[in-house]
Short mmCIF file of C-alpha atoms in Angstrom, two decimals:
data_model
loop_
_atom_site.label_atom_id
_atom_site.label_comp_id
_atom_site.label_asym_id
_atom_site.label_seq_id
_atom_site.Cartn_x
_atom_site.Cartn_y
_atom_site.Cartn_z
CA UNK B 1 117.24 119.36 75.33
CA UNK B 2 115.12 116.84 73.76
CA UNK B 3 111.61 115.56 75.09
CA UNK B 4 112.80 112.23 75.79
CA UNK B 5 115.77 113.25 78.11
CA UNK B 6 113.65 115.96 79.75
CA UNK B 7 111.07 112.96 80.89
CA UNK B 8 113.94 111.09 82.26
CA UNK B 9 115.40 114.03 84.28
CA UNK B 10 111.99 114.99 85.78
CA UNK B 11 111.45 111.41 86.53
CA UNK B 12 114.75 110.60 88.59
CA UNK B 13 114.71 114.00 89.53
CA UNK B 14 110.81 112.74 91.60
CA UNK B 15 112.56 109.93 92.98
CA UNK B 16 115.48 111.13 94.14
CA UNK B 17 113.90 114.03 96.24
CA UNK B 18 111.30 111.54 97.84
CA UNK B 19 113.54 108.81 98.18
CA UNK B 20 115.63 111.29 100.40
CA UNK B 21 112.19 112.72 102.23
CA UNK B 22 111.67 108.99 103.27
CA UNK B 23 114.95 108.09 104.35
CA UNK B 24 114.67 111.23 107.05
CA UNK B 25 111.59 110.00 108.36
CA UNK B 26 113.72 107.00 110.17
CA UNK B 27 115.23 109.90 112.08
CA UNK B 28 112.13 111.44 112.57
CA UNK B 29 110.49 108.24 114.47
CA UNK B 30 110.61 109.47 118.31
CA UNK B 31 108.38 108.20 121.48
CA UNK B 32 105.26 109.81 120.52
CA UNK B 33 105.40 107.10 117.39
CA UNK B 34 105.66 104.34 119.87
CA UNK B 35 102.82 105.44 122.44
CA UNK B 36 100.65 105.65 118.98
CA UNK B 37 101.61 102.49 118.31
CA UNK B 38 100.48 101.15 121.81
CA UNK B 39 97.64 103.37 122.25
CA UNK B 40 96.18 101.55 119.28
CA UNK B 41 97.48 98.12 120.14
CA UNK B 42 95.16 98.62 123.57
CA UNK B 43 92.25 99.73 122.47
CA UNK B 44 89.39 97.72 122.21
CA UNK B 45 87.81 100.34 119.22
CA UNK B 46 88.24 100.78 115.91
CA UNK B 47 90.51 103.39 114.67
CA UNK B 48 89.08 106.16 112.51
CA UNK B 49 91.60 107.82 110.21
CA UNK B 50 90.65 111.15 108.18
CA UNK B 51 91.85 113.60 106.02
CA UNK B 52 90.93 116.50 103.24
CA UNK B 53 91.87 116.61 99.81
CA UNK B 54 95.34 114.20 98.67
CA UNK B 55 95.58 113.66 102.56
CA UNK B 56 92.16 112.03 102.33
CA UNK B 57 93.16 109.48 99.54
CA UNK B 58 96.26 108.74 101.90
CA UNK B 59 93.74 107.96 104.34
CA UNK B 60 91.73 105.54 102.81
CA UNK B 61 94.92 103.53 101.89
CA UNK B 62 96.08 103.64 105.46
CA UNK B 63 92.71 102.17 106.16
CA UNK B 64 92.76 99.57 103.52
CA UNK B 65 96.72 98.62 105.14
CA UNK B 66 95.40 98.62 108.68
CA UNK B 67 92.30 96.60 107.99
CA UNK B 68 93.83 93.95 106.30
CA UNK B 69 96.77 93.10 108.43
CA UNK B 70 94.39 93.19 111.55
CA UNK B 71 93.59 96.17 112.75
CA UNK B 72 89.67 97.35 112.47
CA UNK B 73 89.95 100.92 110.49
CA UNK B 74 87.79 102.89 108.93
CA UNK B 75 87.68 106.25 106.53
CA UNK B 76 86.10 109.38 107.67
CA UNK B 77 86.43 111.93 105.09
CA UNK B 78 87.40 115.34 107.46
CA UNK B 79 84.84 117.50 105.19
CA UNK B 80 82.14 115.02 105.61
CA UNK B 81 82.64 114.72 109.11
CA UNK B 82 81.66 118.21 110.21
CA UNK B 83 78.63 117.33 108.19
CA UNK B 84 77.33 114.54 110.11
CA UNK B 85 79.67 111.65 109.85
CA UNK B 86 81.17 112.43 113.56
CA UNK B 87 78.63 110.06 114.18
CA UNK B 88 81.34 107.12 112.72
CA UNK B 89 83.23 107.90 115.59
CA UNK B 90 82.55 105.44 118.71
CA UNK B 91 83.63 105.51 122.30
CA UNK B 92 86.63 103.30 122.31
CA UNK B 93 88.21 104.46 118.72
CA UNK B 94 91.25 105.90 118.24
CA UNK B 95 91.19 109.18 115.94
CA UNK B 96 94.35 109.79 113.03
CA UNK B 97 93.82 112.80 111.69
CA UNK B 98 96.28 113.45 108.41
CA UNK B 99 97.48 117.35 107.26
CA UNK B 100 100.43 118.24 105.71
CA UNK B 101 100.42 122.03 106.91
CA UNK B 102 98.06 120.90 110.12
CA UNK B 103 96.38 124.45 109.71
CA UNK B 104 93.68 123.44 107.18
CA UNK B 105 90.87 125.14 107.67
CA UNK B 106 88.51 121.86 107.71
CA UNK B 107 90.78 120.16 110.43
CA UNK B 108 90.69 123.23 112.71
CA UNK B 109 87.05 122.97 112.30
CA UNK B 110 87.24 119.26 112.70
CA UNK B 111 89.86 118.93 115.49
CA UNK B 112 87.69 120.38 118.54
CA UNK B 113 84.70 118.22 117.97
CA UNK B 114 87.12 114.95 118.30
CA UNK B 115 88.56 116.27 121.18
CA UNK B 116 85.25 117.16 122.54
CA UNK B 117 84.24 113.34 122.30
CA UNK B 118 87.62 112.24 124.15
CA UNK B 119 88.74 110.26 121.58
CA UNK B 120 92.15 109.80 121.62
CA UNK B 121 94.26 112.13 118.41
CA UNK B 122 96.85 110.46 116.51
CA UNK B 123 97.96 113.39 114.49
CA UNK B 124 100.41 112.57 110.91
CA UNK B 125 101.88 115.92 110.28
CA UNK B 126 104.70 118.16 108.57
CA UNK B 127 104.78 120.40 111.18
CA UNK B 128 104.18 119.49 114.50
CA UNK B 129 103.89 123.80 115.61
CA UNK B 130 100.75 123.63 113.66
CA UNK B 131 97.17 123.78 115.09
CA UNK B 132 97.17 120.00 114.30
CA UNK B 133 100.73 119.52 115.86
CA UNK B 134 99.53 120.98 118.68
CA UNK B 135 96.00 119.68 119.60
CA UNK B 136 96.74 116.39 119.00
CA UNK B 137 97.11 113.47 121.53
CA UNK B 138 100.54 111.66 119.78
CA UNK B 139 102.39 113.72 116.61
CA UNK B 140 103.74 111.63 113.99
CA UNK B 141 105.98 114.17 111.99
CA UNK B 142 105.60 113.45 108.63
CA UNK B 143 107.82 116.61 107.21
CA UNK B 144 109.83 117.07 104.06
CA UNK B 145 111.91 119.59 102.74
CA UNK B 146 110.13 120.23 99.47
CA UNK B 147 107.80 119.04 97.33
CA UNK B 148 108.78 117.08 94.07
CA UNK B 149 106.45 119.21 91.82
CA UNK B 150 108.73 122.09 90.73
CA UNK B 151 106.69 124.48 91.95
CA UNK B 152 106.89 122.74 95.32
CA UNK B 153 102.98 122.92 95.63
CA UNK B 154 101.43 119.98 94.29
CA UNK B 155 101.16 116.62 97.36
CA UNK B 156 103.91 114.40 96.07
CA UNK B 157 106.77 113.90 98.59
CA UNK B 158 104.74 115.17 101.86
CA UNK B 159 101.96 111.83 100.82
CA UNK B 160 104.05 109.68 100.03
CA UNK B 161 106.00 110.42 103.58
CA UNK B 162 102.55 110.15 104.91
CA UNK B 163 101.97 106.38 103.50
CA UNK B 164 105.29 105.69 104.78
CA UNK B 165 104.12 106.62 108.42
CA UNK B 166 100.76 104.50 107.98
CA UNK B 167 102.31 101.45 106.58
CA UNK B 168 105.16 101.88 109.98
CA UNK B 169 102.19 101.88 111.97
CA UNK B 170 100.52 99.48 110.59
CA UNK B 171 103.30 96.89 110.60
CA UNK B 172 104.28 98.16 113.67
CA UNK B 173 101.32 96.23 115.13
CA UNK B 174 101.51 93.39 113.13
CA UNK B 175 104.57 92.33 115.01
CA UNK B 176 103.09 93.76 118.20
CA UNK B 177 100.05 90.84 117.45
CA UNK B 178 102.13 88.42 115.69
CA UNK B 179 100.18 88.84 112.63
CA UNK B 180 101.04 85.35 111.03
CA UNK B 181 100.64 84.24 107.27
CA UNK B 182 97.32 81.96 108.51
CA UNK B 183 95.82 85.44 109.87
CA UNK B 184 96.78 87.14 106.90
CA UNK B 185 94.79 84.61 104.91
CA UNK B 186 91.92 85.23 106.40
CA UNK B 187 91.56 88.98 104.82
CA UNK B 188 92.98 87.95 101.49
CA UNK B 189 90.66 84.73 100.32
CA UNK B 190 90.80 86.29 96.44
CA UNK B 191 93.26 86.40 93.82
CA UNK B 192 96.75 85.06 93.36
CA UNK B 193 97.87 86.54 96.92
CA UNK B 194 95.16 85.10 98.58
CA UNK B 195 95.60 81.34 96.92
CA UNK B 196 99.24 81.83 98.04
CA UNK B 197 98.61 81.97 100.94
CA UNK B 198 95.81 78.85 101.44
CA UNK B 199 95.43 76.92 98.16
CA UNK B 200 97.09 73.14 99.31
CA UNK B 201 98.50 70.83 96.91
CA UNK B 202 95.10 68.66 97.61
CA UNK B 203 93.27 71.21 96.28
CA UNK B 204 95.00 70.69 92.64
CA UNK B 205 95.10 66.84 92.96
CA UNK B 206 91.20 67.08 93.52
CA UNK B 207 91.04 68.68 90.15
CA UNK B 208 93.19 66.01 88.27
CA UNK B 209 92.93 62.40 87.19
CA UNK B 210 94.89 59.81 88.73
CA UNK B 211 97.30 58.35 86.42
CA UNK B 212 98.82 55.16 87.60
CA UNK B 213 100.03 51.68 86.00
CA UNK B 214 101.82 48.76 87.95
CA UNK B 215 105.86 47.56 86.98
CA UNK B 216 104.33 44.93 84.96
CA UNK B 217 102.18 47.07 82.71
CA UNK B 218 103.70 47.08 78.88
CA UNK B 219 105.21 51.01 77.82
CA UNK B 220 102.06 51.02 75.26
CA UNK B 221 99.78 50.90 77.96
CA UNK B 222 101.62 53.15 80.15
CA UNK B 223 101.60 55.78 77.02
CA UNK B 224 98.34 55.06 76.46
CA UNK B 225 97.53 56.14 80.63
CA UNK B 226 99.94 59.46 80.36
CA UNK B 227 97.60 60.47 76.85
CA UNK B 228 93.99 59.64 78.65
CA UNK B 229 95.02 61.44 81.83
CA UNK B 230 96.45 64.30 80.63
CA UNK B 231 99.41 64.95 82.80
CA UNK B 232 102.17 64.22 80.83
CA UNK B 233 102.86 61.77 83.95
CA UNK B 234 102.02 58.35 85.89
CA UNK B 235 103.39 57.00 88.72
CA UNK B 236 104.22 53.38 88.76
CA UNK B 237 102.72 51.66 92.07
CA UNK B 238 103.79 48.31 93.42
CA UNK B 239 101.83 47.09 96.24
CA UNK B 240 100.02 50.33 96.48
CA UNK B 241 103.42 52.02 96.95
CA UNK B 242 105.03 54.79 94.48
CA UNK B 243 108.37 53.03 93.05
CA UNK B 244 108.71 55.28 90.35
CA UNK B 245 107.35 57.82 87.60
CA UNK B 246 107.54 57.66 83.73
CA UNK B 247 107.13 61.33 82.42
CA UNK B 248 106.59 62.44 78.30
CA UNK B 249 110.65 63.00 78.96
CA UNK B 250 110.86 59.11 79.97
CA UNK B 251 109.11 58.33 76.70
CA UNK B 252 111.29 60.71 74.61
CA UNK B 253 114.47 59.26 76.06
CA UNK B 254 113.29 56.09 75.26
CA UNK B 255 112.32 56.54 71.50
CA UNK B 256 116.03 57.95 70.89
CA UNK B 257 117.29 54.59 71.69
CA UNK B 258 115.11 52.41 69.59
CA UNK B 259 110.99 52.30 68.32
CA UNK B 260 110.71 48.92 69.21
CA UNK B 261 109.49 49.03 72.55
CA UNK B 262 106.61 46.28 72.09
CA UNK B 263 108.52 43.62 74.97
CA UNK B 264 109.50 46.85 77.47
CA UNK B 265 107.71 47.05 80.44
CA UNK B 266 107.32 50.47 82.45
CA UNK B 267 110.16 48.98 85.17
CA UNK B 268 112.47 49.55 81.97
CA UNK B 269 111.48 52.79 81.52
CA UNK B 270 110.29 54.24 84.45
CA UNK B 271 112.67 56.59 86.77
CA UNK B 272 113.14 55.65 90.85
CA UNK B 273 112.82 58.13 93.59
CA UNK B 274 110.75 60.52 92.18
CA UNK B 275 109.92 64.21 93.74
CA UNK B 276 106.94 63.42 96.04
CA UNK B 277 105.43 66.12 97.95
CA UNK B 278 102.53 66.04 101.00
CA UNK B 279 98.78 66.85 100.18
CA UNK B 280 98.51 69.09 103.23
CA UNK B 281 101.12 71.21 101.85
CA UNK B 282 101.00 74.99 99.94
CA UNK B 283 100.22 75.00 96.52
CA UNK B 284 103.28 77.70 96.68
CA UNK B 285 105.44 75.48 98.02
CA UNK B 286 104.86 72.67 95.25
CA UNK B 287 105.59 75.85 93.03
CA UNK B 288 109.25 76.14 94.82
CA UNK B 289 110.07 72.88 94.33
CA UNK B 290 109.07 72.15 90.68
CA UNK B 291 111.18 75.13 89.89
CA UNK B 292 114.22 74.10 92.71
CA UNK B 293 114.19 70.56 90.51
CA UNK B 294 113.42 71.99 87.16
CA UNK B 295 110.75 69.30 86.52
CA UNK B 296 107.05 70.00 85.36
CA UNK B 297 104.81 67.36 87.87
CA UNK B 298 105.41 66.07 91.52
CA UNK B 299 103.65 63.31 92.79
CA UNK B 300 101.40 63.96 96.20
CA UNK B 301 100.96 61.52 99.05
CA UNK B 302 99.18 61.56 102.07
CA UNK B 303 100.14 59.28 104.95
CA UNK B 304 102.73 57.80 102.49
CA UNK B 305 100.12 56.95 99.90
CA UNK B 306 99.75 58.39 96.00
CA UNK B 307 97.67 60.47 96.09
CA UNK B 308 97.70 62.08 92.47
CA UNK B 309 99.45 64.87 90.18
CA UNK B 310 100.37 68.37 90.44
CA UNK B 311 101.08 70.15 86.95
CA UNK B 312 102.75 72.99 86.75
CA UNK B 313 100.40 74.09 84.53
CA UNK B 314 97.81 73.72 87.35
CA UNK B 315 99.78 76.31 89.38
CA UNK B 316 99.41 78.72 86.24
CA UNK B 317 96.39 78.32 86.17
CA UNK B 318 95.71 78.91 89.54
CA UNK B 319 98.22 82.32 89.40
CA UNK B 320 100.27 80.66 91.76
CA UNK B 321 102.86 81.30 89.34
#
């Protein structure tokens, strides 16, 4: 068998067997999940998740989901715990303690101390007769048949089926709060996702020149505003009212018909009813309908006024797009 087909194999081979894992979990979800749910939904603490080893890396992402769809969270590593970091742990948190096998011999060590402090124990396990399974306030049961690793030994299928149960949770109270776009904002200021989500169409006119000429104005003068601004664009105002646009395309149109364009006026040239779109609105959504029209600016208003340009090439900039 050659290399190249043996990668492939081993590769669909990996996803196969924890696509399958995942799609048991559904029938896996009992009452216990939904008193976790609630248990965290009602407190007024934190919730603490912890783990050893691959479980541990599981937990920090769990954290990281939790935390930034509204729900305080934070890591305690289950080694470091027993070592002084109990102290994370507050009266009014709820505990989630991650273990594949649930008889590690840092969580039994661990376990007791939690309970001890009356914490309530979320526990995200493969086997709910384990010590884990068993001590444990609400069991989520995170088992699968086998690992992916060959030798069924190294944590592939039983963490991803335990990111699976976090991210249930954690979207599980996002509906519970009604976790809306605005509130995921908030926790997501940086980066493309983040501008997504609050950059406004005033925010890119406020970087751009204002391009504008009246009916009246000659087409070299209106060429002459579209080169100086930049934009490829101007809007044609009469009256302080938008009555039409002449883009580069306008101008391009225009030459294929004749050069001699020294009596035209930008009324001649200049198309009606162009794409307007409010300043208030998300950059995103300027994005959706520059690419619904298949055009490269829109003009922005506010309270039926021009208000300036929005590029496309703005929105790349951005990594809107």
């Amino acid at each position: 068998m050659k290399l190249q087909e043996k990668i492939l194999i081993a590769a669909r081979e990996t996803i196969s067997i924890e696509a399958k894992a995942i799609a048991n979990l559904e029938h896996l979800i009992d009452n216990e999940f939904v008193e976790a749910v609630e248990k965290i939904y009602n407190s007024k603490g934190r919730v603490v998740v912890t783990g050893i080893g691959k479980s541990a890396i599981i937990a920090s992402k769990i954290v990281a989901t939790l935390n930034s769809t509204g729900t305080p969270a934070i890591f305690m590593h289950a080694a470091d715990a027993i070592h002084g970091d109990l102290g994370n742990i507050q009266k009014d948190d709820v505990v989630i303690c991650i273990s594949k096998s649930g008889n590690s011999p840092e969580i039994k060590v661990l376990v007791p101390f939690i309970k001890d402090f009356r914490n309530p124990l979320i526990g995200i396990t493969g086997d709910k007769n384990s010590f884990l399974g068993q001590e444990a306030d609400f069991v989520l049961n995170s088992y699968v048949e086998k690992e992916a690793c060959p030798n069924n030994l190294a944590p592939t299928t039983s963490t991803t089926a335990q990111m699976v149960l976090g991210d249930a949770l954690a979207i599980a109270l996002v509906n519970l709060k009604g976790f809306s776009r605005k509130d995921f904002a908030k926790y997501h200021p940086g980066g493309s996702l983040g501008k997504k989500l609050y950059l406004r169409v005033s925010d890119i006119t406020a970087q751009n020149q204002k391009p504008i000429v009246s009916p009246d104005t000659s087409v070299t003068d209106a060429i002459i505003e579209i080169s100086e601004k930049m934009l490829g664009v101007t809007a044609v105002l009469e009256n302080d009212k938008i009555i039409g646009i002449i883009t580069d395309g306008d101008i391009r149109r225009m030459l294929k018909k004749s050069t001699d364009f020294k009596d035209l006026t930008a009324r001649d040239i200049m198309s009606v009813n162009p794409k307007t779109i409010n300043q208030d609105t998300l950059a995103v959504e300027a994005l959706d309908m520059l690419e619904e029209n298949k055009i490269s600016q829109l003009l922005a208003v506010e309270n039926g006024n021009y208000a300036g340009v929005v590029h496309i090439h703005n929105l790349i900039r951005e990594g809107i797009l």
